[in-house]
Short mmCIF file of C-alpha atoms in Angstrom, two decimals:
data_model
loop_
_atom_site.label_atom_id
_atom_site.label_comp_id
_atom_site.label_asym_id
_atom_site.label_seq_id
_atom_site.Cartn_x
_atom_site.Cartn_y
_atom_site.Cartn_z
CA UNK H 904 -6.49 34.29 -0.87
CA UNK H 905 -8.68 31.75 -2.67
CA UNK H 906 -5.34 29.83 -3.47
CA UNK H 907 -4.28 29.50 0.03
CA UNK H 908 -7.53 28.41 1.00
CA UNK H 909 -7.63 25.80 -1.53
CA UNK H 910 -4.40 24.70 -0.49
CA UNK H 911 -5.76 24.16 2.93
CA UNK H 912 -8.52 22.69 2.05
CA UNK H 913 -6.73 20.27 -0.18
CA UNK H 914 -4.34 19.79 2.67
CA UNK H 915 -7.25 18.76 4.81
CA UNK H 916 -8.89 16.44 2.93
CA UNK H 917 -5.31 14.63 2.43
CA UNK H 918 -5.21 14.37 6.03
CA UNK H 919 -8.59 13.15 6.13
CA UNK H 920 -7.89 10.18 3.40
CA UNK H 921 -4.87 8.89 5.36
CA UNK H 922 -6.61 8.79 8.48
CA UNK H 923 -9.56 6.95 7.37
CA UNK H 924 -7.05 4.70 5.34
CA UNK H 925 -5.12 3.75 8.58
CA UNK H 926 -8.45 3.32 10.43
CA UNK H 927 -9.49 0.69 7.99
CA UNK H 928 -6.09 -0.73 7.87
CA UNK H 929 -6.94 -1.75 11.32
CA UNK H 930 -10.30 -2.95 10.62
CA UNK H 931 -9.09 -5.17 7.41
CA UNK H 932 -7.26 -7.74 9.44
CA UNK H 933 -9.94 -8.02 12.13
CA UNK H 934 -13.01 -8.60 9.88
CA UNK H 935 -11.30 -10.58 7.28
CA UNK H 936 -7.75 -11.74 7.84
CA UNK H 937 -8.81 -13.12 11.40
CA UNK H 938 -11.82 -15.13 9.62
CA UNK H 939 -9.62 -16.75 7.03
CA UNK H 940 -6.09 -16.33 7.13
CA UNK H 941 -5.25 -15.95 11.13
CA UNK H 942 -6.73 -19.28 11.64
CA UNK H 943 -4.24 -20.98 9.52
CA UNK H 944 -1.20 -19.34 10.50
CA UNK H 945 1.27 -20.95 12.62
CA UNK H 946 2.07 -17.79 14.98
CA UNK H 947 5.41 -16.91 16.58
CA UNK H 948 7.05 -19.34 19.18
CA UNK H 949 5.57 -18.56 22.55
CA UNK H 950 8.10 -16.17 24.66
CA UNK H 951 10.27 -17.79 27.33
CA UNK H 952 9.73 -15.45 29.87
CA UNK H 953 6.84 -12.94 30.62
CA UNK H 954 6.91 -10.51 27.48
CA UNK H 955 5.06 -7.04 27.44
CA UNK H 956 4.78 -5.62 24.52
CA UNK H 957 4.63 -1.51 24.49
CA UNK H 958 4.85 1.90 23.74
CA UNK H 959 7.92 2.89 25.97
CA UNK H 960 6.36 6.51 26.64
CA UNK H 961 2.67 5.47 26.65
CA UNK H 962 1.04 5.82 30.32
CA UNK H 963 -0.95 2.45 30.05
CA UNK H 964 2.07 0.94 29.33
CA UNK H 965 3.79 2.49 32.62
CA UNK H 966 0.40 1.08 34.39
CA UNK H 967 1.85 -2.51 33.77
CA UNK H 968 5.60 -2.02 34.27
CA UNK H 969 4.80 -0.57 37.42
CA UNK H 970 3.00 -3.34 38.52
CA UNK H 971 5.57 -5.77 37.22
CA UNK H 972 8.49 -4.31 38.75
CA UNK H 973 6.91 -3.83 42.08
CA UNK H 974 6.09 -7.37 42.52
CA UNK H 975 9.64 -8.47 41.28
CA UNK H 976 8.45 -9.93 38.59
CA UNK H 977 10.93 -11.31 35.66
CA UNK H 978 9.17 -9.97 32.62
CA UNK H 979 10.72 -8.94 28.45
CA UNK H 980 9.71 -5.60 27.42
CA UNK H 981 9.37 -4.91 23.83
CA UNK H 982 8.69 -1.53 23.20
CA UNK H 983 6.61 -1.20 19.38
CA UNK H 984 6.95 1.69 17.08
CA UNK H 985 3.61 4.06 17.11
CA UNK H 986 1.52 3.59 13.87
CA UNK H 987 3.46 0.47 12.61
CA UNK H 988 3.11 -1.38 16.01
CA UNK H 989 -0.23 -3.27 15.07
CA UNK H 990 1.90 -5.57 13.00
CA UNK H 991 3.23 -7.46 16.06
CA UNK H 992 0.02 -6.55 18.13
CA UNK H 993 -2.10 -8.28 15.33
CA UNK H 994 0.29 -11.17 15.17
CA UNK H 995 0.58 -11.75 18.55
CA UNK H 996 -3.45 -12.03 19.15
CA UNK H 997 -4.25 -13.56 15.86
CA UNK H 998 -5.68 -10.21 14.43
CA UNK H 999 -8.62 -9.64 17.31
CA UNK H 1000 -6.12 -6.70 19.25
CA UNK H 1001 -4.31 -3.52 17.62
CA UNK H 1002 -3.47 -1.80 20.86
CA UNK H 1003 -1.02 -2.29 23.69
CA UNK H 1004 0.09 -2.76 26.31
CA UNK H 1005 -0.30 -6.71 25.89
CA UNK H 1006 1.07 -9.11 28.12
CA UNK H 1007 1.75 -12.59 26.73
CA UNK H 1008 2.77 -15.53 28.94
CA UNK H 1009 5.38 -18.82 28.23
CA UNK H 1010 2.05 -21.12 28.12
CA UNK H 1011 0.51 -18.92 25.36
CA UNK H 1012 -1.86 -16.91 27.55
CA UNK H 1013 -2.63 -13.35 26.56
CA UNK H 1014 -3.97 -10.24 28.21
CA UNK H 1015 -5.24 -7.53 26.80
CA UNK H 1016 -5.16 -3.88 27.99
CA UNK H 1017 -3.98 -2.25 31.02
CA UNK H 1018 -6.67 -2.30 33.75
CA UNK H 1019 -7.90 -5.73 32.57
CA UNK H 1020 -4.45 -6.90 32.59
CA UNK H 1021 -3.83 -5.78 36.51
CA UNK H 1022 -7.39 -7.12 37.56
CA UNK H 1023 -6.11 -10.77 35.92
CA UNK H 1024 -2.97 -10.34 37.56
CA UNK H 1025 -4.43 -9.55 40.94
CA UNK H 1026 -6.96 -12.57 40.36
CA UNK H 1027 -4.55 -15.23 39.42
CA UNK H 1028 -1.40 -14.53 40.87
CA UNK H 1029 -2.80 -12.63 44.26
CA UNK H 1030 0.28 -13.64 46.47
CA UNK H 1031 2.61 -11.02 44.11
CA UNK H 1032 -0.21 -8.75 42.87
CA UNK H 1033 -2.90 -8.85 45.80
CA UNK H 1034 -1.74 -5.07 46.41
CA UNK H 1035 -3.65 -3.96 43.84
CA UNK H 1036 -6.93 -4.28 44.42
CA UNK H 1037 -7.19 -5.10 48.14
CA UNK H 1038 -11.06 -6.81 48.72
CA UNK H 1039 -12.44 -4.23 50.89
CA UNK H 1040 -11.40 -1.56 48.35
CA UNK H 1041 -11.64 -3.49 45.07
CA UNK H 1042 -15.15 -1.78 43.87
CA UNK H 1043 -14.00 1.41 44.90
CA UNK H 1044 -10.75 1.33 42.75
CA UNK H 1045 -12.26 -0.53 39.88
CA UNK H 1046 -15.05 2.41 39.80
CA UNK H 1047 -12.48 5.02 39.98
CA UNK H 1048 -10.11 3.38 37.39
CA UNK H 1049 -12.95 3.22 35.00
CA UNK H 1050 -13.20 7.12 35.29
CA UNK H 1051 -9.20 7.47 34.71
CA UNK H 1052 -9.28 5.46 31.89
CA UNK H 1053 -11.43 7.29 30.18
CA UNK H 1054 -12.04 10.94 31.25
CA UNK H 1055 -8.45 11.38 32.68
CA UNK H 1056 -6.51 9.87 30.09
CA UNK H 1057 -8.15 11.13 26.96
CA UNK H 1058 -7.76 14.55 28.39
CA UNK H 1059 -3.75 14.14 28.88
CA UNK H 1060 -3.46 12.62 25.64
CA UNK H 1061 -5.42 15.44 23.78
CA UNK H 1062 -3.25 17.98 26.02
CA UNK H 1063 0.44 16.56 25.01
CA UNK H 1064 -0.43 15.61 21.50
CA UNK H 1065 -1.20 19.48 20.56
CA UNK H 1066 2.18 20.22 21.76
CA UNK H 1067 3.52 17.39 20.05
CA UNK H 1068 1.79 18.05 16.60
CA UNK H 1069 1.70 21.66 16.83
CA UNK H 1070 5.61 22.31 17.78
CA UNK H 1071 7.85 20.51 14.90
CA UNK H 1072 10.96 20.51 16.99
CA UNK H 1073 9.53 19.31 19.99
CA UNK H 1074 7.78 16.53 17.87
CA UNK H 1075 10.94 15.47 16.52
CA UNK H 1076 12.85 15.27 19.86
CA UNK H 1077 10.24 13.14 21.25
CA UNK H 1078 9.90 10.70 18.45
CA UNK H 1079 13.68 10.08 18.14
CA UNK H 1080 13.29 8.82 21.80
CA UNK H 1081 10.95 6.03 20.06
CA UNK H 1082 13.50 5.47 17.24
CA UNK H 1083 15.70 3.45 19.45
CA UNK H 1084 13.13 1.23 20.26
CA UNK H 1085 12.76 -0.18 16.60
CA UNK H 1086 12.86 -3.95 17.11
CA UNK H 1087 12.19 -5.36 13.81
CA UNK H 1088 13.48 -4.96 9.92
CA UNK H 1089 9.96 -4.00 8.91
CA UNK H 1090 9.79 -1.41 11.89
CA UNK H 1091 13.16 -0.09 10.37
CA UNK H 1092 12.18 0.14 6.84
CA UNK H 1093 8.57 2.07 7.79
CA UNK H 1094 9.76 4.36 10.28
CA UNK H 1095 10.34 7.35 8.45
CA UNK H 1096 6.69 7.74 7.19
CA UNK H 1097 5.54 7.05 10.62
CA UNK H 1098 5.17 10.72 11.62
CA UNK H 1099 3.34 11.96 8.69
CA UNK H 1100 0.76 8.90 9.37
CA UNK H 1101 0.56 9.57 12.90
CA UNK H 1102 -0.11 13.40 12.51
CA UNK H 1103 -2.48 12.48 9.65
CA UNK H 1104 -4.29 10.27 11.79
CA UNK H 1105 -4.73 12.90 14.84
CA UNK H 1106 -5.36 15.91 12.93
CA UNK H 1107 -7.43 14.42 10.33
CA UNK H 1108 -10.03 13.32 12.78
CA UNK H 1109 -9.60 15.10 16.17
CA UNK H 1110 -8.03 18.78 14.79
CA UNK H 1111 -5.33 18.11 17.70
CA UNK H 1112 -3.45 21.34 16.84
CA UNK H 1113 -6.26 23.74 17.42
CA UNK H 1114 -4.96 25.38 20.98
CA UNK H 1115 -8.74 25.18 22.06
CA UNK H 1116 -8.44 21.55 21.95
CA UNK H 1117 -5.69 21.71 24.52
CA UNK H 1118 -7.59 24.21 26.62
CA UNK H 1119 -10.36 22.31 26.89
CA UNK H 1120 -8.10 18.98 27.83
CA UNK H 1121 -6.77 21.02 30.63
CA UNK H 1122 -9.79 21.83 32.10
CA UNK H 1123 -10.77 18.36 32.46
CA UNK H 1124 -7.24 17.61 33.92
CA UNK H 1125 -7.47 19.87 36.46
CA UNK H 1126 -11.04 18.43 37.43
CA UNK H 1127 -9.34 15.18 37.88
CA UNK H 1128 -6.61 16.48 39.78
CA UNK H 1129 -8.97 18.41 42.37
CA UNK H 1130 -11.39 15.21 42.47
CA UNK H 1131 -8.16 13.37 43.48
CA UNK H 1132 -7.13 15.98 46.17
CA UNK H 1133 -10.14 16.04 47.61
CA UNK H 1134 -9.54 12.02 47.92
CA UNK H 1135 -6.35 12.76 49.71
CA UNK H 1136 -7.53 14.81 52.27
CA UNK H 1137 -6.68 13.40 55.58
CA UNK H 1138 -5.30 10.14 53.66
CA UNK H 1139 -1.74 9.35 52.37
CA UNK H 1140 -3.32 7.27 49.53
CA UNK H 1141 -6.05 7.76 46.98
CA UNK H 1142 -8.38 4.30 48.49
CA UNK H 1143 -7.73 3.16 51.54
CA UNK H 1144 -4.82 2.89 53.92
CA UNK H 1145 -1.93 1.58 51.24
CA UNK H 1146 -0.79 1.75 47.86
CA UNK H 1147 -2.80 0.47 45.41
CA UNK H 1148 -3.77 0.45 41.50
CA UNK H 1149 -5.55 3.69 42.43
CA UNK H 1150 -2.47 5.53 43.20
CA UNK H 1151 -0.55 3.43 40.59
CA UNK H 1152 -2.68 4.35 37.54
CA UNK H 1153 -3.57 8.24 38.43
CA UNK H 1154 0.58 8.50 39.09
CA UNK H 1155 0.93 6.47 35.56
CA UNK H 1156 -1.44 8.96 33.78
CA UNK H 1157 -0.53 12.20 35.74
CA UNK H 1158 3.22 11.41 34.61
CA UNK H 1159 2.77 13.42 31.31
CA UNK H 1160 1.72 16.13 33.41
CA UNK H 1161 4.13 16.08 35.90
CA UNK H 1162 7.08 14.43 34.24
CA UNK H 1163 8.49 13.10 37.40
CA UNK H 1164 12.50 13.87 37.66
CA UNK H 1165 15.21 10.91 37.07
CA UNK H 1166 12.60 8.77 35.73
CA UNK H 1167 10.01 9.56 32.45
CA UNK H 1168 12.90 11.70 30.65
CA UNK H 1169 13.76 8.21 29.25
CA UNK H 1170 10.51 7.26 28.12
CA UNK H 1171 9.24 10.82 27.19
CA UNK H 1172 11.21 14.12 26.22
CA UNK H 1173 13.22 16.22 28.94
CA UNK H 1174 11.72 18.83 31.06
CA UNK H 1175 14.21 21.52 29.37
CA UNK H 1176 12.77 20.86 25.76
CA UNK H 1177 9.37 21.31 26.26
CA UNK H 1178 7.39 24.13 24.59
CA UNK H 1179 6.90 27.13 27.01
CA UNK H 1180 2.81 26.53 27.54
CA UNK H 1181 3.59 22.78 28.37
CA UNK H 1182 6.17 23.90 30.65
CA UNK H 1183 4.26 26.46 32.00
CA UNK H 1184 1.28 23.71 32.78
CA UNK H 1185 3.97 21.24 34.30
CA UNK H 1186 5.41 23.81 36.71
CA UNK H 1187 1.69 24.63 37.84
CA UNK H 1188 0.74 20.90 38.62
CA UNK H 1189 3.59 19.84 39.75
CA UNK H 1190 2.48 21.89 42.88
CA UNK H 1191 -1.11 20.79 42.73
CA UNK H 1192 -1.73 18.52 45.86
CA UNK H 1193 -2.63 15.64 43.35
CA UNK H 1194 0.52 16.49 41.43
CA UNK H 1195 2.69 16.28 44.58
CA UNK H 1196 1.01 12.98 45.28
CA UNK H 1197 1.92 11.65 42.02
CA UNK H 1198 5.62 12.58 42.21
CA UNK H 1199 5.27 11.12 45.52
CA UNK H 1200 4.52 7.68 44.57
CA UNK H 1201 6.82 7.77 41.88
CA UNK H 1202 9.62 8.68 44.54
CA UNK H 1203 8.40 6.19 47.41
CA UNK H 1204 7.14 3.38 45.20
CA UNK H 1205 7.89 3.33 41.89
CA UNK H 1206 11.44 1.54 42.74
CA UNK H 1207 12.00 0.38 38.93
CA UNK H 1208 13.85 -2.41 38.45
CA UNK H 1209 15.14 -3.10 34.41
CA UNK H 1210 13.40 -5.69 32.99
CA UNK H 1211 15.49 -8.91 32.53
#
């Protein structure tokens, strides 16, 4: 028993150490390389079209993909591999930003983070993206997106990552869907240790495989679904009488919980591959009024066109 406990403690310490090391690897370029090195590096060629740096499975990414597709904008999506994506994101943002989505413009402009990107598109390209934040509903929509971007998305991530890392077979099938996105020699070389580091980061800090973590996250998810259902009473859309960034964001974030058929499998995993607990939750939330709304938005408003 003593040996077992010590081994568990050592494994825990190892995970924390890797997590801290990975976190520091993000901070070092921002604090030092950006100050001394990045200023003197001639960065990569400007893209010929709008280019979306993404995680293919990310619901933050889906917000931007959906907006671009719905507005018939030509763009190139470059999916990155989790864990090692920062090599590309630091490169294009000169060491100032590590996460995705990032939208690159041919003129060198760089937009970062999903909601700021939507707001910028709405403001600077209003003819194509004015439907995102109609003037009369804009304050309400922005306040709602702030809640979705924090409480809702964090809960869905905690719930889904619990099953990803608590069930090895499910994790393998999910990570294999990301394998086809390897877009550079560096990413191909480092793909194998990615899963180990990814798990260490989440397990080292968040105890992500603890079932209580998933239970608590599901409570928050249900609260958001219930609140959204109340907003929809007597209305076809969440804010106002038209499809806006509120519906787009809710449906994108809810996609991990309802898995729209015929679409999300290409970025996530097949419904039949889900662990039983996850599958049961998907069945439940698909029947929830807010879940039905998310599925309806995918069916009637997604109109996805492949990125060129």
